[in-house]
Coordinates of C-alpha atoms in Angstrom, one line a residue:
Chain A
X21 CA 77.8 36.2 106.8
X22 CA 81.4 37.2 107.5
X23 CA 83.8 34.3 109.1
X24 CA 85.4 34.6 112.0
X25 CA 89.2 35.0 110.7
X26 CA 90.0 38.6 109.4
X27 CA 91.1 37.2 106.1
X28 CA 87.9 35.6 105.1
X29 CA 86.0 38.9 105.8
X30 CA 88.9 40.3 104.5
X31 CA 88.4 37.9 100.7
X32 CA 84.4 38.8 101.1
X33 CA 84.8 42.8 101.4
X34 CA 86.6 42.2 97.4
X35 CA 83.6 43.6 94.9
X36 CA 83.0 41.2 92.8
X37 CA 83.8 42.8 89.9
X38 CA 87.4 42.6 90.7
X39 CA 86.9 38.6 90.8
X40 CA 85.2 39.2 87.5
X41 CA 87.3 41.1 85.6
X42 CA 90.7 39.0 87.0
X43 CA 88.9 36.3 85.2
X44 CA 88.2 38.6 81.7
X45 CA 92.0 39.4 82.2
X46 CA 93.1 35.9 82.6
X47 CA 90.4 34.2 79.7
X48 CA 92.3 36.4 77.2
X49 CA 95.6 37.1 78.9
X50 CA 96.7 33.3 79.6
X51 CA 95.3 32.2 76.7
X52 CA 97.3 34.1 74.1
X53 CA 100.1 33.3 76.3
X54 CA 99.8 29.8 75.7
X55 CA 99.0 30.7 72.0
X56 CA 102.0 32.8 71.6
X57 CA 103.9 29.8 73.1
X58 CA 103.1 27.3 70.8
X59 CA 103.9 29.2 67.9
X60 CA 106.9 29.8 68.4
X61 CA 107.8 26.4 69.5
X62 CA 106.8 24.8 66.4
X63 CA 108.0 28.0 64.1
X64 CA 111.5 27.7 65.0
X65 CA 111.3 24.2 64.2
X66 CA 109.5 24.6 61.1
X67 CA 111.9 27.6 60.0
X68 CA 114.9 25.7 60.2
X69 CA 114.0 22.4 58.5
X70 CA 112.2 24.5 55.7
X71 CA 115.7 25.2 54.9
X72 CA 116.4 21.4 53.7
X73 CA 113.2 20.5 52.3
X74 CA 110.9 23.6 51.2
X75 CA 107.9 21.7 50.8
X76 CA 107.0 21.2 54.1
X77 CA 105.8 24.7 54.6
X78 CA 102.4 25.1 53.7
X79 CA 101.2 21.8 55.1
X80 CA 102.6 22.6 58.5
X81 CA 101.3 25.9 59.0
X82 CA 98.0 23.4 60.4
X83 CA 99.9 23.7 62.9
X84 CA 100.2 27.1 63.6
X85 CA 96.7 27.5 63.1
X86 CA 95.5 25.3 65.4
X87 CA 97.7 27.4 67.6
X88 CA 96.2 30.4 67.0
X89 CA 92.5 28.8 67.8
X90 CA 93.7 28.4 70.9
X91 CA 93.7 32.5 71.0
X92 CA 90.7 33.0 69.3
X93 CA 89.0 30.7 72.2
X94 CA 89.7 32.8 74.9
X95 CA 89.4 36.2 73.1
X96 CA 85.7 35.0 72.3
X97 CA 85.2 33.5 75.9
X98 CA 86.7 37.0 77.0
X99 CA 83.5 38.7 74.7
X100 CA 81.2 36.2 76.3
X101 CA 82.4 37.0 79.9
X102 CA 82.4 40.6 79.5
X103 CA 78.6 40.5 78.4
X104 CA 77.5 38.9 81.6
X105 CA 78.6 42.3 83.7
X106 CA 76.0 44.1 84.9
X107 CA 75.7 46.9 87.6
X108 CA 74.0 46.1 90.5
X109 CA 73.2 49.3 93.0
X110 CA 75.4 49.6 95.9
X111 CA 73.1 48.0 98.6
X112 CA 73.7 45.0 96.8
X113 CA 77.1 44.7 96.1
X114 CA 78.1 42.1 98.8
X115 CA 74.7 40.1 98.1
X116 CA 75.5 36.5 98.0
X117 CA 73.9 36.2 94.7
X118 CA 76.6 38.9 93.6
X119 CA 79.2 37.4 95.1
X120 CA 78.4 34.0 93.3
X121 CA 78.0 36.2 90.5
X122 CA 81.8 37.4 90.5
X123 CA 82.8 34.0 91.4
X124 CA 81.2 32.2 88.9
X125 CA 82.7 34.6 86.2
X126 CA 86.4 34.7 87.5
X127 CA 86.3 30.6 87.6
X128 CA 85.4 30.8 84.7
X129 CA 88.1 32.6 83.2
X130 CA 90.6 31.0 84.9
X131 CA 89.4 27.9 83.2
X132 CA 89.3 28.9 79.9
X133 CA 92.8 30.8 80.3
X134 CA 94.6 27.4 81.9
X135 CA 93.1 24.9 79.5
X136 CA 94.0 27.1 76.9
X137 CA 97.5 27.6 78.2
X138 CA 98.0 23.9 78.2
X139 CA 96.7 23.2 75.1
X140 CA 98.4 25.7 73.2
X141 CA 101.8 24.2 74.4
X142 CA 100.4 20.8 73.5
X143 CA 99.8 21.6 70.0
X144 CA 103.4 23.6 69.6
X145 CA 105.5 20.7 70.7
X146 CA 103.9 18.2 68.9
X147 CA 103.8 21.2 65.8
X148 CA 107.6 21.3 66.0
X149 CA 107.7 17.9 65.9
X150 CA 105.6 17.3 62.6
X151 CA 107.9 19.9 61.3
X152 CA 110.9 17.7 61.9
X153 CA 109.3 14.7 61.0
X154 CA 107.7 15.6 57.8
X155 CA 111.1 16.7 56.7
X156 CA 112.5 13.7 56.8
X157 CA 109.8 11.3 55.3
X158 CA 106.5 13.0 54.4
X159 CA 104.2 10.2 55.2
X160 CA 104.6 11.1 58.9
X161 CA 102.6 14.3 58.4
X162 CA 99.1 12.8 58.6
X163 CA 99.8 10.8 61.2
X164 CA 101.2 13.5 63.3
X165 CA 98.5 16.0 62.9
X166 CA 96.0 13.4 64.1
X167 CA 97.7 13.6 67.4
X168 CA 97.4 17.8 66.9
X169 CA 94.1 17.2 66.7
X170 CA 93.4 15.4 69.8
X171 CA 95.5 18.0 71.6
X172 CA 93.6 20.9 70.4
X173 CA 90.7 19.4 72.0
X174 CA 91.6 20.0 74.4
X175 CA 91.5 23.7 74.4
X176 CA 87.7 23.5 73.4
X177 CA 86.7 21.2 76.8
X178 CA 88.0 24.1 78.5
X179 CA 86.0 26.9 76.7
X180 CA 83.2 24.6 77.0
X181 CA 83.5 24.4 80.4
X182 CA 83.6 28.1 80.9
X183 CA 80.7 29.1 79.2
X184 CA 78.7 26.4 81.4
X185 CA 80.3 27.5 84.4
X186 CA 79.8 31.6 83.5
X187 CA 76.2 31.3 81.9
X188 CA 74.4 31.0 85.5
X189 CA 76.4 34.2 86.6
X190 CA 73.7 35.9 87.7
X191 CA 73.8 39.0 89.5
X192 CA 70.8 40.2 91.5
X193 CA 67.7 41.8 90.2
X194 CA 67.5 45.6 90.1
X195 CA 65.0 46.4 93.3
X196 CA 63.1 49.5 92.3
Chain B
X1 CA 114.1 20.6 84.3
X2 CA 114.5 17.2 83.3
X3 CA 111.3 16.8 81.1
X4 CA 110.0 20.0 80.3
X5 CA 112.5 21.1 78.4
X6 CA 110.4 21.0 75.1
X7 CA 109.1 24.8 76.7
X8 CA 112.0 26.4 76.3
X9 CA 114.7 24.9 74.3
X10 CA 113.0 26.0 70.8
X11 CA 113.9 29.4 72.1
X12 CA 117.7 29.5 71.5
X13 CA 117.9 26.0 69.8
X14 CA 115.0 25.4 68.0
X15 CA 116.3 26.8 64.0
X16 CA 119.8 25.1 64.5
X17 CA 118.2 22.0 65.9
X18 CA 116.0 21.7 63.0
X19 CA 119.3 22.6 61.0
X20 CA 121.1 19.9 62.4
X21 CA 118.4 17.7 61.4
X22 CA 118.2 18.6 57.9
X23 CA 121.9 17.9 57.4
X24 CA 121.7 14.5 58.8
X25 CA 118.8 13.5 56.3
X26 CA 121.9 14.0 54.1
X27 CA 124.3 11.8 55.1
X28 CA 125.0 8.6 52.8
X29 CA 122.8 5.8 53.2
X30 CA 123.5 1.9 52.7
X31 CA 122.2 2.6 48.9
X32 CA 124.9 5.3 48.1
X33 CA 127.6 3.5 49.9
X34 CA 126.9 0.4 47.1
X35 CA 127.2 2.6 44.7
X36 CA 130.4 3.9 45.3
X37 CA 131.8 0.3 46.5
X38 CA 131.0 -0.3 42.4
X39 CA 133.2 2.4 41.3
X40 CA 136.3 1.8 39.0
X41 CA 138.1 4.8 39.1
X42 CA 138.3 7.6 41.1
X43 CA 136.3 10.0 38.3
X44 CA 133.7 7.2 39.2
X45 CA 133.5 8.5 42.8
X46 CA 133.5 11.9 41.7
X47 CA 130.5 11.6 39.5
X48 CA 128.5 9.2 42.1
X49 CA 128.6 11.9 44.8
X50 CA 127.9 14.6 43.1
X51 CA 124.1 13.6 42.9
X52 CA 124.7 13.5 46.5
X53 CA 125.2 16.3 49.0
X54 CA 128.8 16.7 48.1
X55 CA 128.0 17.7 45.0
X56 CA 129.0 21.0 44.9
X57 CA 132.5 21.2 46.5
X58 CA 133.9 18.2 44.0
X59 CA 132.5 19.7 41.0
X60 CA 135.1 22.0 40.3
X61 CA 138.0 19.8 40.9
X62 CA 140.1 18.6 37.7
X63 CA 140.8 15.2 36.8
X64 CA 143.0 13.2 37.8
X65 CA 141.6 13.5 41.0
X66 CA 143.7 12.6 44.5
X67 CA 141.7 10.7 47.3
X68 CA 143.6 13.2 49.6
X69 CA 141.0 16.0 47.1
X70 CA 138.2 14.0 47.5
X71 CA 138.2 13.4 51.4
X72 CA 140.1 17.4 51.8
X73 CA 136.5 18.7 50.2
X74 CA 134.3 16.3 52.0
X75 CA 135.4 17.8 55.4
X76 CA 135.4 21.1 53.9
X77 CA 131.8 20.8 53.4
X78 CA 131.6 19.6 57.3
X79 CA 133.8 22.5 58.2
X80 CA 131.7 25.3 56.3
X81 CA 128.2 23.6 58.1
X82 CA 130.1 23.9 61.3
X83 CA 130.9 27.0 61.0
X84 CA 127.4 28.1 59.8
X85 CA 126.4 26.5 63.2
X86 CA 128.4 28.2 65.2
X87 CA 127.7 31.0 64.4
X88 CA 124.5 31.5 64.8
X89 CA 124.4 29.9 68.2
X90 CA 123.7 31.4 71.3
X91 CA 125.3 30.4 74.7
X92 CA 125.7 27.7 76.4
X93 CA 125.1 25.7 72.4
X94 CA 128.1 27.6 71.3
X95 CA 130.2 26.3 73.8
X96 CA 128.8 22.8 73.3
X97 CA 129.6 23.0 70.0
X98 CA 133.6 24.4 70.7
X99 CA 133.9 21.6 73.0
X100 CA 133.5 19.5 69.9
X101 CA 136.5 20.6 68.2
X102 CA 139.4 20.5 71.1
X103 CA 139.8 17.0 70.0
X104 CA 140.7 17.9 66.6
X105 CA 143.1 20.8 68.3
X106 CA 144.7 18.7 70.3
X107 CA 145.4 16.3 67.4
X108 CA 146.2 19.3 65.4
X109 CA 149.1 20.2 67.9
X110 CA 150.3 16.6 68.4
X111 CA 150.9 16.5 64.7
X112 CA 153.2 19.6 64.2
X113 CA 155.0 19.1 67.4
X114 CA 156.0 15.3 65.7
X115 CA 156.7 16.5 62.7
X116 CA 158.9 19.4 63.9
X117 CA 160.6 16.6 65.7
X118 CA 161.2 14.7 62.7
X119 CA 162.1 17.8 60.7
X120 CA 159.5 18.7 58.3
X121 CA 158.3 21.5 57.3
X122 CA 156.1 23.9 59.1
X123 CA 154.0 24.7 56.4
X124 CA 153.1 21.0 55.0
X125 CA 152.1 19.9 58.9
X126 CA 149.9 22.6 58.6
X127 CA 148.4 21.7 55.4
X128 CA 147.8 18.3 56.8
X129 CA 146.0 19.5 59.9
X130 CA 142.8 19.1 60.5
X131 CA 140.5 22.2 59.6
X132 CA 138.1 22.5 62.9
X133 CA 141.0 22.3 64.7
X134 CA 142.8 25.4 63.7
X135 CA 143.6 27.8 65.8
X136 CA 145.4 31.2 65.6
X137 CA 148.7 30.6 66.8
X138 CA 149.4 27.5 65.7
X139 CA 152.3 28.2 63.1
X140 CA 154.6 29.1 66.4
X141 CA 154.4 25.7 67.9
X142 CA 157.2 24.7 65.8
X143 CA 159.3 26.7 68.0
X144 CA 158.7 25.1 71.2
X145 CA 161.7 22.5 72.8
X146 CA 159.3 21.1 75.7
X147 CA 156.5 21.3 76.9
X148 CA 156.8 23.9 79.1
X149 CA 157.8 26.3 75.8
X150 CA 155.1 24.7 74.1
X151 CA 152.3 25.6 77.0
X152 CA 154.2 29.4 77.7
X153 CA 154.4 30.6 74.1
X154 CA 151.5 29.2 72.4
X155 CA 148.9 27.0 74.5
X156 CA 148.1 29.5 77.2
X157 CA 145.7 31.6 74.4
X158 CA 144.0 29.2 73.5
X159 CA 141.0 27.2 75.0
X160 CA 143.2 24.0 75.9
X161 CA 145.5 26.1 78.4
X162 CA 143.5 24.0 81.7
X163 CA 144.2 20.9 80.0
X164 CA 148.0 21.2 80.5
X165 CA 148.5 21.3 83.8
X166 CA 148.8 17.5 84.4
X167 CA 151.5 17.6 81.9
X168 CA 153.7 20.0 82.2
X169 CA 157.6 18.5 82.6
X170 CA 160.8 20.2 81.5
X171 CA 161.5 17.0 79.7
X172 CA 162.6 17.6 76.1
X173 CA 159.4 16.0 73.7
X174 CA 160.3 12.5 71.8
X175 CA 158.0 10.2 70.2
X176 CA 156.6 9.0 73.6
X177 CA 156.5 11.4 75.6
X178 CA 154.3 13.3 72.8
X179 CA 151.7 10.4 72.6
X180 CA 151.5 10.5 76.7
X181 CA 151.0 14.3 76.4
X182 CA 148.4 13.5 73.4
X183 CA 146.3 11.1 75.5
X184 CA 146.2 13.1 78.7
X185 CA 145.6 16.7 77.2
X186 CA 142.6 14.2 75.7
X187 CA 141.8 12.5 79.1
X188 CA 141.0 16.1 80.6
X189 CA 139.6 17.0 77.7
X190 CA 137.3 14.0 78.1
X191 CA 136.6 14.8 81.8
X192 CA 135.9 18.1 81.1
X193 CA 133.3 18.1 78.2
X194 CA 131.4 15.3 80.7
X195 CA 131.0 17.4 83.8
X196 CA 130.0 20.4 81.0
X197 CA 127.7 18.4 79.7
X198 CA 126.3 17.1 83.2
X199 CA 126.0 20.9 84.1
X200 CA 123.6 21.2 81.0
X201 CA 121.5 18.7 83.1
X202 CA 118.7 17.4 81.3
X203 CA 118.1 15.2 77.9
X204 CA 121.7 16.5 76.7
X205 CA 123.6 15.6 80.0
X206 CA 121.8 11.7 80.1
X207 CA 122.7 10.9 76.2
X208 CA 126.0 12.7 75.9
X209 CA 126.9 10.9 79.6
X210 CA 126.3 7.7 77.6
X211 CA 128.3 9.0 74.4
X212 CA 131.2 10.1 75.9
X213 CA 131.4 6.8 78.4
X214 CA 131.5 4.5 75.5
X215 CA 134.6 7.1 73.7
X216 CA 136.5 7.0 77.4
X217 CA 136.2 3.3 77.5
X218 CA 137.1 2.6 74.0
X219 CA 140.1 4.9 74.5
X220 CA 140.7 2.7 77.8
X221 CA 141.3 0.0 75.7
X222 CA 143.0 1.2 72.6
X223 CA 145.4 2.8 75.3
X224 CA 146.0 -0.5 76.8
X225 CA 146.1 -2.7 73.4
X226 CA 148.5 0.2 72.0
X227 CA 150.9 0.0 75.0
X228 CA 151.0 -3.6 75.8
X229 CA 154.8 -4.2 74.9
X230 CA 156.2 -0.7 75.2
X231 CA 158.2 0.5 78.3
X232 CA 154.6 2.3 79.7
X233 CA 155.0 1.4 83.1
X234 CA 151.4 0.0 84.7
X235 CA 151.3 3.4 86.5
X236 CA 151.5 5.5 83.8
X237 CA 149.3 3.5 81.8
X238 CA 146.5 4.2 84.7
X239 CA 147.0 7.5 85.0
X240 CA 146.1 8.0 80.9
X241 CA 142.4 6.4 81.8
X242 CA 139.7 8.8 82.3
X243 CA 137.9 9.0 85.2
X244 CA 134.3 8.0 84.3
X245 CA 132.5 5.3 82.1
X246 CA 131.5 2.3 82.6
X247 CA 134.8 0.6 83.4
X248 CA 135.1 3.5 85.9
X249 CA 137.1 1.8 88.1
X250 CA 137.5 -1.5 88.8
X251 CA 137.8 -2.1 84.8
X252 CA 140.8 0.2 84.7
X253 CA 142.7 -1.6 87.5
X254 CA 142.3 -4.9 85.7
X255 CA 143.5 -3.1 82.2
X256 CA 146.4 -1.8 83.9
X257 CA 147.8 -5.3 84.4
X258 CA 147.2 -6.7 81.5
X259 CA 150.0 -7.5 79.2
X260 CA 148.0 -9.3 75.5
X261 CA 145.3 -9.2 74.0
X262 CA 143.4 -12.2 75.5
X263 CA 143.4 -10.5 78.9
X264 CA 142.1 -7.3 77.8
X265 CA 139.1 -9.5 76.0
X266 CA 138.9 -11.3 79.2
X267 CA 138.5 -8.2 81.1
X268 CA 135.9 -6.8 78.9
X269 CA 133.9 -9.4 78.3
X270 CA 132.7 -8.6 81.7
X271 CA 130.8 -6.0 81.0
X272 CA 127.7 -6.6 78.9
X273 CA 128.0 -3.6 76.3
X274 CA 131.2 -4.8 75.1
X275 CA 130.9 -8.4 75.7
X276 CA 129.0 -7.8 72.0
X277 CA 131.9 -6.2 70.4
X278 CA 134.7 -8.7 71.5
X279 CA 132.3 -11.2 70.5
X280 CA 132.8 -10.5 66.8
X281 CA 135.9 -11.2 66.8
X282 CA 137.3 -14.7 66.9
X283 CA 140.9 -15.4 69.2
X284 CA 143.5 -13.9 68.9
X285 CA 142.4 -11.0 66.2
X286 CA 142.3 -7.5 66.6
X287 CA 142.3 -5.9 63.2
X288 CA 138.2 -6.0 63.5
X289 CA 138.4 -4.5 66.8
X290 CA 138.6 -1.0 65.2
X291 CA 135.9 -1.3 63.2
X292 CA 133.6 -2.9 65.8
X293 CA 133.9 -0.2 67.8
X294 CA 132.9 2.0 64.9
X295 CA 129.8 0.5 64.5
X296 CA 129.0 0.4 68.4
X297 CA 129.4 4.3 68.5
X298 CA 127.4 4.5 65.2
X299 CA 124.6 2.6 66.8
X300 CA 124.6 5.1 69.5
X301 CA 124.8 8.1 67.8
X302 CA 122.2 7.1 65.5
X303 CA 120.0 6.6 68.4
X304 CA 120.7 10.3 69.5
X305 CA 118.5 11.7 67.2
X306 CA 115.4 9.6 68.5
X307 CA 115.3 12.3 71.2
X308 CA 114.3 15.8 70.2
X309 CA 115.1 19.3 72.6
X310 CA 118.9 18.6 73.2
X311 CA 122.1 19.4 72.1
X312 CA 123.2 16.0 71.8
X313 CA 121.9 15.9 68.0
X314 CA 124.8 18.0 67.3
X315 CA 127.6 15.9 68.9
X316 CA 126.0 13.0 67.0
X317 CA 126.0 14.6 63.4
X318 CA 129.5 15.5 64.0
X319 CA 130.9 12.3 64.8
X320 CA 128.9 10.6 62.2
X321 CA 129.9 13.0 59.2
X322 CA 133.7 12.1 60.1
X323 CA 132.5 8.5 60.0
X324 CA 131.6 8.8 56.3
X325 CA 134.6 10.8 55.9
X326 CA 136.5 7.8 57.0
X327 CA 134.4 5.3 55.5
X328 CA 134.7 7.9 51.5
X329 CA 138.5 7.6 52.4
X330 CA 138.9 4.0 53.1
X331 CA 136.4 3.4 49.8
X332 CA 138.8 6.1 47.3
X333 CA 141.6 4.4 48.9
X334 CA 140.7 0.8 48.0
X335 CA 139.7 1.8 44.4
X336 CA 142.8 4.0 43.7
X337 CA 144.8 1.0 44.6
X338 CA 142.1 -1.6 42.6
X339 CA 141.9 -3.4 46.1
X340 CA 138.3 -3.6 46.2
X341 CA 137.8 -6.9 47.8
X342 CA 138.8 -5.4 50.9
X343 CA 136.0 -2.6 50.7
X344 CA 134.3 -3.9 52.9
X345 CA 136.5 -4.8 55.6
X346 CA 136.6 -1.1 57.0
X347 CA 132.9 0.4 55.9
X348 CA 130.6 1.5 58.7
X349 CA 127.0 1.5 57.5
X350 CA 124.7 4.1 59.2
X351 CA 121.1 3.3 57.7

C-alpha cells in the first residue's frame, strides 16, 4: 500500500490517532477561537455605545450568546469525537479501515473548528453592528438580529457536517 | 487589509468608535435648529439648549448672557469630549486624532502673532484662542520679530516644527506675509495628514482621501477668490495650493491666472463636484459661496459615518460639531442684534 514517494509513506507511517486527536484539538480549539473573537468584536462595540443610551444592553447580549453557541458546538462535537476513539491492537494500526478511521475523525474536526471559526466572526461583526445601530434608533434591533440569525446557521451546517462525516469512523474489529 | 478590517479594528478602536458614535446621535437636528431660529432673546437660547446636550455647561452661566458665553461653552463641551477621546486612545488613533487639532494651532499662532503686531495684549489673544489648539509655549510667541525667532524660540517643540521649513525668511512679519505663512504652514499641514492617512491604508485612507480633497480644493479657491486684487504675484499664489485633490493640477494652473470671480466659476465649473456648488449661486455673487461649501462638506461628513471600522468617524464628528458651533453663533448673533430675517442665510442643516 505504500506510494512510491517517501513523503506519502512518509504521511501513512502517522498513527491515526494523531490525525484524530489534531481534529479533537482543532473541533474545540478553533472553535472557541472564533467564539472568543466575536465576542469581543461586538462587546467593545456594545460597551461604548451603552455609554449614550443604557438600554441597549440587555437586548444585545443575543448577540453575545449566539457567540458563545458557536463554542458550545465544537466543545460538544469535541465530546462526540472523543467517544469514537477506540484502541485497536498493534497489528492493526496501519489497517486501511484504521487509517479511514483517523481520517474520517480529523476531517471532521477540522470542519466543525473552520465553520465555526467563520461563523463566530459572522455573528460578532454584525453583533457590533446591532450594537451601534440600536443606539441610534431602536427599531433596527429586530431587523439586525434576523441577519444574526442566518449567520449563526451557519455554525450548525458545520457541526452537522461533522458528526455525519465522524459517525462512520470506524476502526477495525478486535481479532481475538 | 482593505476589507477585513472589521477583525481587528474593534481591538484598539472599537469603545471609542462606538463613543464617537454616541456623541454624534447628539448633535442638533433640523427640529432643534427651528427652535432656536424662534428664540427672542438670548435667555431663550439658553433655555432651548439646555434640554439638549449642552445642557449642562450653560446651566450655570448668569444672565445677561454674551453670545461670545454661549459659543465659549459649546466648544468647551467639544473640547472636554476630545479630550476624553484622546485619551484613551491607543496608537496610531491618537495620532489621527492630534492631527485634527494642528489646524486650530496653526490658527492659534496666526492670531497672537497679528495681534502682537497690532499691539494687543498677550493675555486677551490668548483668551480668544481657540482651545484644542493650545499648546504649552504659546504665551512666548509674542516675543518673536520674524519668523525665524518665531520657529527658533517657540515652534521647534511643538508638533508643527516640519511644517516650517517652506517658510522660513528673515523678513520682519506684516499683515501679508503672516497670511502667506498661515496658508502654507496649513498647505503642509494638509499634505501631511493625507499621506498619514494614506499610510493608514484601508476604509480610513479612501474616505478621509475624499475629505481632505474637497478641504484642499475649497482652500484652492478661497485662496484665489481672497487674493484676486492684492499684490500676490501668480507664483506665489501657486505655490499656497496643495498638492493633491481633485483640481490636482491642471485646476491649479488655471486658478493661478485668474484675476474675478467669473473665471474662477468658469474654471470650476469643470469639474462635476463643484459644478453643483457654483451652480447655486447666480452671477456675479459670492456671499453664498461660503455657505455652499458648508453644506457640500456637511454632505460628506455625514456620509462618513455610513461606514463602520475606521477612523474617519472621528474627523467627521469633529468638523461637524464646529459646524453647529458656527451655525449656534451665527443664530445668537442674529437674535442679539434682532436680525432674524437673516437666520437663515448662514445655517447649515445636518439632518
Amino acid at each position: 500500500m505504500a506510494g512510491s514517494s517517501s513523503w506519502s509513506r512518509a504521511l501513512m507511517q502517522i498513527s491515526p490517532y494523531t490525525f484524530a486527536s489534531i481534529g479533537i484539538a482543532i473541533s474545540i480549539g478553533v472553535s472557541v477561537l472564533g467564539a472568543a473573537w466575536g465576542i469581543y468584536i461586538t462587546g467593545s462595540s456594545l460597551i461604548g455605545a451603552a455609554i449614550k443610551a443604557p438600554r441597549i444592553t440587555s437586548k444585545n447580549l443575543i448577540s453575545v450568546i449566539f457567540c458563545e453557541a458557536v463554542a458550545i458546538y465544537g466543545v460538544i462535537v469535541a465530546i462526540i469525537l472523543q467517544t469514537k476513539l477506540e484502541s485497536v491492537p498493534d497489528s492493526q494500526i496501519y489497517a486501511p479501515e484504521s487509517l479511514r478511521a483517523g481520517y474520517a475523525i480529523f476531517a471532521s474536526g477540522i470542519i466543525v473548528g473552520f465553520a465555526n471559526l467563520v461563523c463566530g466572526l459572522c455573528v460578532g461583526i454584525i453583533g457590533s453592528s446591532c450594537a451601534l445601530s440600536d443606539a441610534q434608533n431602536s427599531t433596527l434591533f429586530v431587523k439586525i438580529l434576523v441577519i444574526e440569525i442566518f449567520g449563526s446557521a451557519l455554525g450548525l451546517f458545520g457541526v452537522i457536517v461533522g458528526i455525519i462525516m465522524s459517525s462512520q469512523a470506524t476502526w477495525p474489529a478486535k481479532t481475538a | 487589509m482593505y476589507g477585513f478590517e472589521a477583525l481587528t479594528f474593534n481591538i484598539h478602536g472599537g469603545y471609542l468608535e462606538a463613543i464617537v458614535r454616541g456623541h454624534r446621535s447628539g448633535l442638533l437636528t433640523v427640529a432643534d435648529y427651528n427652535n432656536l431660529c424662534q428664540c427672542e432673546t438670548l435667555d431663550d437660547i439658553k433655555m432651548h439648549l439646555s434640554a439638549t446636550e449642552y445642557g449642562p455647561y450653560l446651566q450655570n452661566e448668569p444672565s445677561p448672557l454674551h453670545t461670545t458665553t454661549i459659543v465659549e461653552k459649546c466648544t468647551l463641551k467639544l473640547v472636554d469630549e476630545y479630550k476624553h477621546m484622546l485619551c484613551q486612545a491607543t496608537e496610531p488613533l491618537s495620532t489621527f486624532l492630534e492631527y485634527i487639532t494642528y489646524g486650530h494651532m496653526i490658527d492659534n499662532v496666526v492670531l497672537i502673532v497679528t495681534g502682537t503686531l497690532h499691539e494687543r495684549d498677550v493675555q486677551e489673544l490668548l483668551e480668544k484662542c481657540h482651545p484644542l489648539g493650545m499648546f504649552d509655549s504659546i504665551a512666548t510667541l509674542a516675543v518673536a520679530q520674524n519668523m525665524r525667532e518665531l520657529y527658533r524660540l517657540v515652534l521647534v517643540d511643538t508638533p508643527l516644527a516640519p511644517y516650517f521649513s517652506e517658510c522660513i525668511t528673515s523678513e520682519d512679519l506684516d499683515d501679508m506675509n503672516i497670511e502667506i505663512m498661515r496658508n502654507t504652514l496649513y498647505k503642509a499641514y494638509l499634505e501631511d495628514f493625507y499621506k498619514f492617512c494614506q499610510k493608514l491604508g484601508g476604509a480610513t485612507a479612501e474616505i478621509m482621501s475624499d475629505l481632505l480633497a474637497f478641504e484642499a480644493d475649497r482652500r484652492a479657491v478661497n485662496i484665489t477668490i481672497n487674493s484676486i486684487g492684492t499684490e500676490l504675484t501668480r507664483d506665489d499664489r501657486r505655490k499656497l495650493y496643495s498638492n493633491f485633490g481633485l483640481l490636482y493640477p491642471y485646476g491649479h494652473e488655471e486658478l493661478a491666472v485668474c484675476e474675478d470671480i467669473d473665471q474662477v466659476r468658469g474654471v470650476m465649473e469643470k469639474y462635476p463636484p463643484y459644478q453643483s456648488i457654483f451652480a447655486k449661486m447666480s452671477y456675479g455673487e459670492s456671499q453664498m459661496l461660503d455657505k455652499a461649501f458648508y453644506e457640500e462638506e456637511v454632505k460628506r461628513l455625514c456620509l462618513a459615518f455610513e461606514q463602520q471600522f475606521h477612523y474617519a468617524v472621528f474627523f467627521a464628528y469633529m468638523r461637524l460639531r464646529e459646524q453647529e458651533i458656527r451655525n449656534l453663533m451665527w443664530i445668537s448673533e442674529c437674535v442679539a442684534q434682532n436680525q432674524k430675517s437673516r437666520i437663515h442665510d448662514s445655517v447649515v442643516y445636518m439632518f
